[in-house]
Amino acid sequence: MQYHTPSSFSEAVTISNSADGLVKYLAGGTDVLVQLKIGNNSPDHLIDIKKIPGVKEIALREDGGWTIGAAVSGVQLTNHKKLSREWPGLVEGMELVGSAQIQSRATLVGNLCNGSPAADSVPGMIAAGATVSVVSSSGTTEVLVEDIPVGPGLTNLGTGEIITAVNLPKRNKHEGDAYLRFIPRTEMDIAVVGCAVNLSLENEVIRSAKVVLGAVGPKVEVATPAAECLLGENLDENILSIFSDKCSELAKPISDKRGSEEFRKEVIGVIAKRAAKKAYDRALGNK
Amino acid sequence: MNKIHVKTNINGDQVEFLADSRETLLDCLRDHVGLTGSKEGCGTGDCGACSCIFDGELVSSCLVLGVEAEGKSIETIEGMAGQEDLHPLQKKFIEMAALQCGFCTPGILVAAKALLEKNNNPTETEVRYWLAGNLCRCTGYDKIIKAVMETAKDIRETA
């Protein structure tokens, strides 16, 4: 395996396009090194992006949104007070990934590119309407986070396409997000189901909503019909119950060692309801 | 396979070694530098026995490549005790018998030290969550948690 430390993304793209065999990118390495260890998808070329300027930065853009570099760790997100205040749901999703040791290294972009349907930080990014900047030999494009995963362990990124950063839109007043998951333990586990909700209110009525379900399908899925039940509503018990049923109906989980199909369909409804309540309270300013 | 020459700082000493690009920092510490205090439990970032401080952050050294250490500063369990004295956490672990077989202990000490350096007044819940990435199959954790809480108390009292 050849180890590369390019000093720019264009150099990384050039290395990737001219390399023979499997190319992988290294940021936090918390998935890539495990794959190396078990000899699964073992790369011929490993491109470490951490020497590229700006990859460890969280920057407030002129339009009021955030740009989070591809190598920004979970700890950096948690320690960033303003970002955590504006996007608590997104940050709490990332915080659920692994231990303190993992949090020092793991990144949002790595969690996304690993392509797990149970990735804890991905529903929050999608619910936030986040995009990623993708650089290739033909330039940089902005792609919605929800368009990146295509199946378990698979993304739609081609050879020589690299995500450089996550872009969050500007946060307005009366908006709130939340992410909740179910695991049988209290810590250090993979989501059996997960749900992120992002709401924006006008006079306490839901004006826009995005609902994203994790671990109940081959990839993280946007639940548009569930989000639509919430529009124009105050989130009373009746609406929450309709919403909960809709999420259960939309979930298409498999049965595996972490949970049966029936169990996951039921629990996603419960978790989605709680996440919606939490996001609603945050949007009202009640935390 | 050509080896890569890595220059790094470990426990305050300049260290150089030759690493294969696939070797983890843990492998390099143990096999090239001779620092065998960091242990390999799982080798996949689950158990924390290989915990060390990498550029100021607590990491599992099995999830860091040796070649990533170039120009960095690393602290391992070997750097924890002073010239004369053990670290207060080490003393307390012995005093309170917070270890049995001892395999997880270096990782737990490194992780606990990192916690107490950023928060010398943690709640029991905070200690338990912080050490969730350090597995111990002997003690049942209670003595470990108590020893960390007691050390934190001592540090606060002497501060």
Short mmCIF file of C-alpha atoms in Angstrom, two decimals:
data_model
loop_
_atom_site.label_atom_id
_atom_site.label_comp_id
_atom_site.label_asym_id
_atom_site.label_seq_id
_atom_site.Cartn_x
_atom_site.Cartn_y
_atom_site.Cartn_z
CA MET A 1 0.00 0.00 0.00
CA GLN A 2 1.29 3.41 -0.97
CA TYR A 3 0.68 6.23 1.48
CA HIS A 4 0.20 9.72 0.03
CA THR A 5 0.01 13.07 1.78
CA PRO A 6 -1.08 15.60 -0.84
CA SER A 7 -1.02 19.29 0.10
CA SER A 8 -4.08 20.20 -1.96
CA PHE A 9 -7.29 18.52 -3.11
CA SER A 10 -6.31 18.95 -6.75
CA GLU A 11 -3.11 17.02 -6.03
CA ALA A 12 -5.23 14.34 -4.30
CA VAL A 13 -7.47 14.10 -7.37
CA THR A 14 -4.42 13.75 -9.64
CA ILE A 15 -2.97 10.96 -7.46
CA SER A 16 -6.33 9.21 -7.40
CA ASN A 17 -6.84 9.42 -11.18
CA SER A 18 -3.37 8.10 -11.98
CA ALA A 19 -3.31 5.31 -9.38
CA ASP A 20 -3.62 1.61 -10.20
CA GLY A 21 -5.82 -0.49 -7.95
CA LEU A 22 -8.07 0.49 -5.08
CA VAL A 23 -7.77 4.04 -3.76
CA LYS A 24 -9.04 5.05 -0.33
CA TYR A 25 -8.94 8.33 1.54
CA LEU A 26 -7.80 8.76 5.12
CA ALA A 27 -9.20 11.41 7.45
CA GLY A 28 -10.04 10.03 10.91
CA GLY A 29 -9.35 6.47 9.80
CA THR A 30 -11.78 4.94 12.30
CA ASP A 31 -13.39 2.85 9.55
CA VAL A 32 -10.51 2.62 7.05
CA LEU A 33 -8.02 1.23 9.59
CA VAL A 34 -10.49 -1.42 10.71
CA GLN A 35 -10.93 -2.46 7.06
CA LEU A 36 -7.12 -2.57 6.69
CA LYS A 37 -6.86 -4.73 9.77
CA ILE A 38 -9.45 -7.27 8.69
CA GLY A 39 -8.21 -7.18 5.10
CA ASN A 40 -11.57 -6.09 3.74
CA ASN A 41 -11.46 -3.67 0.76
CA SER A 42 -7.79 -3.21 1.49
CA PRO A 43 -6.51 -0.26 -0.57
CA ASP A 44 -3.45 -0.17 -2.83
CA HIS A 45 -3.23 3.58 -2.37
CA LEU A 46 -4.17 5.48 0.75
CA ILE A 47 -4.50 9.24 0.38
CA ASP A 48 -4.25 11.07 3.71
CA ILE A 49 -6.09 14.39 3.28
CA LYS A 50 -5.10 15.83 6.66
CA LYS A 51 -2.10 17.80 5.33
CA ILE A 52 -4.43 19.83 3.07
CA PRO A 53 -4.97 23.36 4.44
CA GLY A 54 -8.44 24.02 5.86
CA VAL A 55 -9.59 20.41 6.29
CA LYS A 56 -9.68 20.74 10.08
CA GLU A 57 -11.53 24.08 10.08
CA ILE A 58 -15.09 25.00 10.97
CA ALA A 59 -15.82 28.28 9.17
CA LEU A 60 -18.79 30.64 9.26
CA ARG A 61 -19.52 31.65 5.67
CA GLU A 62 -20.60 35.14 4.62
CA ASP A 63 -24.15 33.90 4.00
CA GLY A 64 -24.38 32.85 7.67
CA GLY A 65 -24.03 29.10 7.06
CA TRP A 66 -21.21 26.83 8.17
CA THR A 67 -18.53 25.01 6.21
CA ILE A 68 -17.05 22.06 8.07
CA GLY A 69 -13.78 20.67 6.68
CA ALA A 70 -13.61 16.99 5.75
CA ALA A 71 -11.19 16.13 8.59
CA VAL A 72 -13.00 17.99 11.40
CA SER A 73 -13.40 15.54 14.30
CA GLY A 74 -16.40 14.86 16.51
CA VAL A 75 -14.64 16.54 19.43
CA GLN A 76 -14.18 19.70 17.39
CA LEU A 77 -17.91 19.81 16.59
CA THR A 78 -18.89 19.20 20.23
CA ASN A 79 -16.50 21.88 21.45
CA HIS A 80 -17.80 24.44 18.96
CA LYS A 81 -20.39 26.26 21.07
CA LYS A 82 -22.06 28.33 18.35
CA LEU A 83 -22.38 25.45 15.90
CA SER A 84 -23.71 23.15 18.65
CA ARG A 85 -26.27 25.78 19.62
CA GLU A 86 -27.50 26.23 16.06
CA TRP A 87 -27.46 22.55 15.02
CA PRO A 88 -27.75 20.50 18.24
CA GLY A 89 -29.37 17.57 16.38
CA LEU A 90 -26.54 17.26 13.92
CA VAL A 91 -23.88 17.54 16.62
CA GLU A 92 -25.60 15.05 18.95
CA GLY A 93 -25.78 12.56 16.07
CA MET A 94 -22.02 12.79 15.56
CA GLU A 95 -21.42 12.62 19.32
CA LEU A 96 -23.12 9.21 19.45
CA VAL A 97 -20.44 7.69 17.22
CA GLY A 98 -18.09 5.55 19.33
CA SER A 99 -16.01 6.37 22.39
CA ALA A 100 -13.96 9.40 23.45
CA GLN A 101 -11.03 7.81 21.57
CA ILE A 102 -13.11 7.55 18.38
CA GLN A 103 -14.50 11.08 18.78
CA SER A 104 -10.96 12.51 18.65
CA ARG A 105 -10.60 11.22 15.10
CA ALA A 106 -13.95 10.35 13.50
CA THR A 107 -15.40 12.79 10.96
CA LEU A 108 -18.80 13.63 9.45
CA VAL A 109 -17.49 13.05 5.93
CA GLY A 110 -15.99 9.68 6.90
CA ASN A 111 -19.27 8.61 8.46
CA LEU A 112 -21.04 9.61 5.22
CA CYS A 113 -18.53 7.96 2.86
CA ASN A 114 -18.51 4.72 4.86
CA GLY A 115 -22.06 4.38 3.55
CA SER A 116 -23.61 2.63 6.55
CA PRO A 117 -27.42 2.90 6.68
CA ALA A 118 -26.97 3.10 10.48
CA ALA A 119 -24.49 6.02 10.39
CA ASP A 120 -25.50 8.27 13.29
CA SER A 121 -24.35 11.60 11.88
CA VAL A 122 -25.88 11.24 8.42
CA PRO A 123 -29.62 11.65 9.20
CA GLY A 124 -28.86 14.94 10.98
CA MET A 125 -26.88 16.27 8.03
CA ILE A 126 -29.62 15.37 5.58
CA ALA A 127 -32.37 16.81 7.80
CA ALA A 128 -30.35 20.03 8.01
CA GLY A 129 -30.38 20.28 4.21
CA ALA A 130 -26.58 20.02 4.19
CA THR A 131 -24.56 19.72 1.02
CA VAL A 132 -21.04 18.46 0.44
CA SER A 133 -18.43 20.08 -1.82
CA VAL A 134 -17.14 17.45 -4.22
CA VAL A 135 -13.91 18.13 -6.07
CA SER A 136 -12.85 16.24 -9.20
CA SER A 137 -10.65 16.91 -12.22
CA SER A 138 -13.54 18.86 -13.76
CA GLY A 139 -13.89 21.26 -10.81
CA THR A 140 -15.94 21.55 -7.64
CA THR A 141 -19.67 20.84 -7.36
CA GLU A 142 -22.10 21.01 -4.48
CA VAL A 143 -24.13 17.85 -3.91
CA LEU A 144 -26.92 17.26 -1.38
CA VAL A 145 -25.79 14.88 1.39
CA GLU A 146 -28.89 12.75 0.72
CA ASP A 147 -27.64 12.05 -2.83
CA ILE A 148 -24.33 10.53 -1.66
CA PRO A 149 -25.32 7.15 -0.13
CA VAL A 150 -26.76 4.61 -2.57
CA GLY A 151 -26.71 1.38 -0.54
CA PRO A 152 -24.91 -0.40 2.29
CA GLY A 153 -21.25 0.63 2.03
CA LEU A 154 -21.85 2.33 -1.30
CA THR A 155 -21.78 5.97 -2.39
CA ASN A 156 -22.28 7.57 -5.77
CA LEU A 157 -18.80 9.12 -5.69
CA GLY A 158 -16.73 8.07 -8.71
CA THR A 159 -12.98 7.66 -9.12
CA GLY A 160 -11.18 10.91 -8.43
CA GLU A 161 -14.19 12.52 -6.73
CA ILE A 162 -13.41 13.69 -3.20
CA ILE A 163 -15.60 15.39 -0.60
CA THR A 164 -13.76 18.43 0.74
CA ALA A 165 -16.31 19.81 3.20
CA VAL A 166 -19.87 19.75 4.55
CA ASN A 167 -21.92 22.92 4.07
CA LEU A 168 -24.76 23.79 6.42
CA PRO A 169 -27.33 26.45 5.51
CA LYS A 170 -27.87 29.56 7.61
CA ARG A 171 -29.81 28.88 10.81
CA ASN A 172 -32.85 31.13 11.31
CA LYS A 173 -34.91 31.87 14.39
CA HIS A 174 -37.67 29.40 15.32
CA GLU A 175 -35.87 26.45 13.83
CA GLY A 176 -34.72 23.32 15.62
CA ASP A 177 -33.35 19.87 14.96
CA ALA A 178 -32.90 16.62 16.88
CA TYR A 179 -31.51 13.15 16.35
CA LEU A 180 -32.42 10.12 18.41
CA ARG A 181 -31.55 6.48 18.01
CA PHE A 182 -32.44 3.24 19.70
CA ILE A 183 -29.72 0.91 20.96
CA PRO A 184 -30.10 -1.90 23.51
CA ARG A 185 -27.18 -0.55 25.58
CA THR A 186 -26.51 2.93 26.95
CA GLU A 187 -23.36 3.70 24.91
CA MET A 188 -20.96 2.31 22.32
CA ASP A 189 -23.39 0.61 19.99
CA ILE A 190 -24.72 0.81 16.45
CA ALA A 191 -28.18 2.24 15.84
CA VAL A 192 -31.01 -0.29 15.57
CA VAL A 193 -33.13 2.59 14.30
CA GLY A 194 -32.37 6.33 14.14
CA CYS A 195 -34.33 9.43 13.22
CA ALA A 196 -33.45 13.06 12.61
CA VAL A 197 -36.04 15.83 12.42
CA ASN A 198 -35.46 19.45 11.41
CA LEU A 199 -38.34 21.92 11.79
CA SER A 200 -38.96 25.55 11.09
CA LEU A 201 -41.89 27.32 12.75
CA GLU A 202 -43.99 30.40 12.16
CA ASN A 203 -46.18 31.45 15.10
CA GLU A 204 -45.59 28.00 16.63
CA VAL A 205 -46.98 26.32 13.51
CA ILE A 206 -44.67 24.05 11.49
CA ARG A 207 -43.84 25.79 8.22
CA SER A 208 -41.27 23.33 6.93
CA ALA A 209 -40.08 19.93 8.08
CA LYS A 210 -37.52 17.37 7.08
CA VAL A 211 -37.56 13.87 8.53
CA VAL A 212 -34.80 11.34 7.93
CA LEU A 213 -34.82 7.68 8.95
CA GLY A 214 -31.67 5.66 9.65
CA ALA A 215 -31.03 1.90 9.88
CA VAL A 216 -34.46 0.98 8.51
CA GLY A 217 -33.49 0.51 4.86
CA PRO A 218 -30.47 -0.10 2.62
CA LYS A 219 -29.51 3.54 3.06
CA VAL A 220 -30.47 6.53 5.17
CA GLU A 221 -33.85 7.64 3.77
CA VAL A 222 -35.70 10.95 3.62
CA ALA A 223 -39.28 10.42 4.83
CA THR A 224 -41.08 13.14 2.88
CA PRO A 225 -44.64 11.83 3.40
CA ALA A 226 -44.03 11.77 7.17
CA ALA A 227 -42.68 15.32 7.13
CA GLU A 228 -45.76 16.43 5.18
CA CYS A 229 -48.08 15.30 8.01
CA LEU A 230 -46.43 17.90 10.21
CA LEU A 231 -46.91 20.92 7.94
CA GLY A 232 -49.31 23.58 9.21
CA GLU A 233 -49.59 21.81 12.57
CA ASN A 234 -48.75 22.56 16.21
CA LEU A 235 -47.54 19.08 16.98
CA ASP A 236 -50.36 17.93 19.27
CA GLU A 237 -50.74 14.30 20.36
CA ASN A 238 -53.07 13.50 17.46
CA ILE A 239 -50.60 14.71 14.83
CA LEU A 240 -47.72 12.98 16.60
CA SER A 241 -49.57 9.71 16.47
CA ILE A 242 -50.31 10.08 12.72
CA PHE A 243 -46.68 11.05 12.18
CA SER A 244 -45.42 8.09 14.18
CA ASP A 245 -47.57 5.63 12.18
CA LYS A 246 -46.40 7.19 8.92
CA CYS A 247 -42.72 6.72 9.88
CA SER A 248 -43.37 3.07 10.78
CA GLU A 249 -45.14 2.58 7.46
CA LEU A 250 -42.29 4.16 5.47
CA ALA A 251 -39.58 2.13 7.19
CA LYS A 252 -38.33 -0.82 5.14
CA PRO A 253 -35.94 -2.53 7.56
CA ILE A 254 -34.36 -5.94 7.40
CA SER A 255 -34.22 -8.41 10.29
CA ASP A 256 -30.72 -8.95 11.63
CA LYS A 257 -28.93 -9.60 14.92
CA ARG A 258 -29.63 -6.04 16.07
CA GLY A 259 -33.39 -6.19 15.62
CA SER A 260 -36.21 -7.83 13.72
CA GLU A 261 -38.12 -6.11 10.95
CA GLU A 262 -41.29 -5.88 13.10
CA PHE A 263 -39.41 -4.48 16.07
CA ARG A 264 -37.63 -1.86 13.98
CA LYS A 265 -40.86 -0.74 12.29
CA GLU A 266 -42.48 -0.23 15.66
CA VAL A 267 -39.54 1.46 17.36
CA ILE A 268 -38.84 3.86 14.49
CA GLY A 269 -42.32 5.31 15.07
CA VAL A 270 -41.59 5.88 18.76
CA ILE A 271 -38.14 7.35 18.15
CA ALA A 272 -39.41 9.60 15.33
CA LYS A 273 -42.18 10.96 17.56
CA ARG A 274 -39.70 11.79 20.34
CA ALA A 275 -37.26 13.38 17.87
CA ALA A 276 -40.06 15.52 16.42
CA LYS A 277 -41.05 16.70 19.92
CA LYS A 278 -37.46 17.53 20.78
CA ALA A 279 -36.91 19.42 17.52
CA TYR A 280 -40.19 21.29 18.05
CA ASP A 281 -39.22 22.31 21.60
CA ARG A 282 -35.85 23.49 20.36
CA ALA A 283 -37.49 25.50 17.59
CA LEU A 284 -39.74 27.13 20.21
CA GLY A 285 -36.60 27.98 22.16
CA ASN A 286 -37.34 25.63 25.07
CA LYS A 287 -34.36 23.40 24.30
CA MET B 1 7.85 -2.67 0.13
CA ASN B 2 9.77 0.46 0.94
CA LYS B 3 9.59 1.53 4.52
CA ILE B 4 8.86 5.11 5.45
CA HIS B 5 11.16 7.03 7.77
CA VAL B 6 9.09 8.63 10.56
CA LYS B 7 10.37 11.28 12.95
CA THR B 8 8.18 11.98 15.94
CA ASN B 9 8.19 12.97 19.59
CA ILE B 10 7.20 10.37 22.17
CA ASN B 11 6.94 11.33 25.85
CA GLY B 12 9.21 14.32 25.18
CA ASP B 13 11.92 12.36 23.37
CA GLN B 14 12.70 12.68 19.67
CA VAL B 15 12.21 9.25 18.15
CA GLU B 16 12.77 7.89 14.66
CA PHE B 17 11.60 4.61 13.19
CA LEU B 18 11.03 2.89 9.87
CA ALA B 19 7.42 1.92 9.27
CA ASP B 20 5.55 -0.03 6.67
CA SER B 21 2.66 2.20 5.51
CA ARG B 22 0.14 -0.36 6.75
CA GLU B 23 1.48 -0.57 10.29
CA THR B 24 -0.53 1.06 13.03
CA LEU B 25 0.92 3.49 15.52
CA LEU B 26 0.39 0.78 18.13
CA ASP B 27 2.51 -1.70 16.11
CA CYS B 28 5.22 0.95 15.70
CA LEU B 29 5.24 1.85 19.40
CA ARG B 30 5.52 -1.78 20.43
CA ASP B 31 7.67 -3.30 17.68
CA HIS B 32 9.91 -0.44 16.51
CA VAL B 33 10.21 1.86 19.51
CA GLY B 34 10.05 -0.84 22.19
CA LEU B 35 7.30 0.81 24.17
CA THR B 36 5.13 -2.17 25.02
CA GLY B 37 2.98 -0.49 27.68
CA SER B 38 0.22 0.17 25.15
CA LYS B 39 -1.61 -3.11 24.59
CA GLU B 40 -3.48 -4.60 21.70
CA GLY B 41 -6.81 -5.95 22.85
CA CYS B 42 -9.06 -5.90 19.80
CA GLY B 43 -7.01 -3.98 17.23
CA THR B 44 -10.21 -2.42 15.88
CA GLY B 45 -10.82 0.55 18.18
CA ASP B 46 -13.34 -1.11 20.48
CA CYS B 47 -11.40 -1.89 23.67
CA GLY B 48 -9.17 1.13 24.39
CA ALA B 49 -6.20 -0.94 25.67
CA CYS B 50 -3.96 0.92 23.18
CA SER B 51 -5.10 4.42 24.24
CA CYS B 52 -2.50 7.13 23.93
CA ILE B 53 -2.44 10.89 23.46
CA PHE B 54 -1.82 11.88 19.85
CA ASP B 55 -1.25 15.59 19.29
CA GLY B 56 -3.14 16.40 22.49
CA GLU B 57 -6.12 14.13 21.77
CA LEU B 58 -7.02 10.79 23.30
CA VAL B 59 -6.95 8.15 20.55
CA SER B 60 -6.84 4.42 20.10
CA SER B 61 -3.35 3.95 18.66
CA CYS B 62 -4.56 0.89 16.72
CA LEU B 63 -6.68 3.29 14.65
CA VAL B 64 -3.78 5.60 13.78
CA LEU B 65 -1.16 4.71 11.18
CA GLY B 66 2.46 4.83 12.30
CA VAL B 67 3.29 7.06 9.33
CA GLU B 68 0.73 9.61 10.56
CA ALA B 69 3.00 10.22 13.57
CA GLU B 70 5.47 12.21 11.44
CA GLY B 71 6.10 15.54 13.18
CA LYS B 72 3.51 14.85 15.88
CA SER B 73 3.77 14.59 19.62
CA ILE B 74 2.67 11.41 21.36
CA GLU B 75 2.20 10.54 25.02
CA THR B 76 2.03 6.91 26.09
CA ILE B 77 1.63 5.16 29.45
CA GLU B 78 5.44 5.05 29.74
CA GLY B 79 5.46 8.86 30.06
CA MET B 80 2.85 8.98 32.81
CA ALA B 81 4.93 8.52 35.96
CA GLY B 82 7.46 11.17 37.01
CA GLN B 83 11.17 10.42 37.54
CA GLU B 84 10.64 9.53 41.20
CA ASP B 85 6.94 9.12 41.68
CA LEU B 86 4.00 7.41 40.09
CA HIS B 87 1.18 9.59 38.75
CA PRO B 88 -1.61 10.13 41.34
CA LEU B 89 -3.93 7.97 39.22
CA GLN B 90 -1.40 5.12 39.20
CA LYS B 91 -0.97 5.36 42.97
CA LYS B 92 -4.72 5.39 43.54
CA PHE B 93 -5.27 2.41 41.23
CA ILE B 94 -2.79 0.40 43.32
CA GLU B 95 -4.16 1.65 46.63
CA MET B 96 -7.78 0.86 45.71
CA ALA B 97 -6.99 -2.33 43.78
CA ALA B 98 -8.59 -0.95 40.65
CA LEU B 99 -7.01 -3.64 38.50
CA GLN B 100 -6.82 -7.37 38.33
CA CYS B 101 -5.00 -8.81 35.33
CA GLY B 102 -3.81 -5.32 34.38
CA PHE B 103 -4.07 -5.65 30.60
CA CYS B 104 -6.57 -2.81 30.23
CA THR B 105 -4.92 -0.66 32.91
CA PRO B 106 -2.45 1.34 30.77
CA GLY B 107 -5.25 2.39 28.43
CA ILE B 108 -7.58 3.23 31.28
CA LEU B 109 -4.91 5.31 33.04
CA VAL B 110 -4.12 7.27 29.86
CA ALA B 111 -7.83 7.86 29.20
CA ALA B 112 -8.58 8.82 32.82
CA LYS B 113 -5.64 11.26 32.88
CA ALA B 114 -7.00 12.92 29.72
CA LEU B 115 -10.39 13.31 31.41
CA LEU B 116 -9.00 14.77 34.65
CA GLU B 117 -6.87 17.25 32.71
CA LYS B 118 -9.95 18.76 31.12
CA ASN B 119 -12.35 18.22 34.02
CA ASN B 120 -11.08 17.64 37.56
CA ASN B 121 -14.60 17.46 38.97
CA PRO B 122 -16.41 14.87 36.86
CA THR B 123 -19.62 13.19 37.96
CA GLU B 124 -19.69 9.42 38.14
CA THR B 125 -21.80 9.41 34.97
CA GLU B 126 -19.22 11.53 33.18
CA VAL B 127 -16.42 9.17 34.23
CA ARG B 128 -18.41 6.14 33.11
CA TYR B 129 -19.24 7.68 29.72
CA TRP B 130 -15.66 8.87 29.21
CA LEU B 131 -14.29 5.40 29.95
CA ALA B 132 -16.95 3.65 27.83
CA GLY B 133 -14.27 3.08 25.20
CA ASN B 134 -12.05 1.17 27.65
CA LEU B 135 -13.12 -2.39 28.27
CA CYS B 136 -12.14 -4.32 31.38
CA ARG B 137 -13.12 -7.96 31.66
CA CYS B 138 -11.97 -8.45 35.27
CA THR B 139 -12.97 -5.72 37.66
CA GLY B 140 -16.58 -4.97 36.81
CA TYR B 141 -15.50 -1.31 36.56
CA ASP B 142 -16.65 -0.14 40.00
CA LYS B 143 -13.19 0.04 41.53
CA ILE B 144 -11.84 1.79 38.44
CA ILE B 145 -14.57 4.42 38.52
CA LYS B 146 -14.08 4.92 42.28
CA ALA B 147 -10.32 5.28 41.89
CA VAL B 148 -10.75 7.93 39.19
CA MET B 149 -13.30 9.82 41.32
CA GLU B 150 -10.99 9.66 44.37
CA THR B 151 -8.00 10.88 42.37
CA ALA B 152 -10.07 13.78 41.04
CA LYS B 153 -10.99 14.65 44.63
CA ASP B 154 -7.32 14.55 45.71
CA ILE B 155 -6.32 16.75 42.77
CA ARG B 156 -9.01 19.29 43.68
CA GLU B 157 -7.95 19.33 47.32
CA THR B 158 -4.26 19.83 46.59
CA ALA B 159 -4.88 22.40 43.84
#
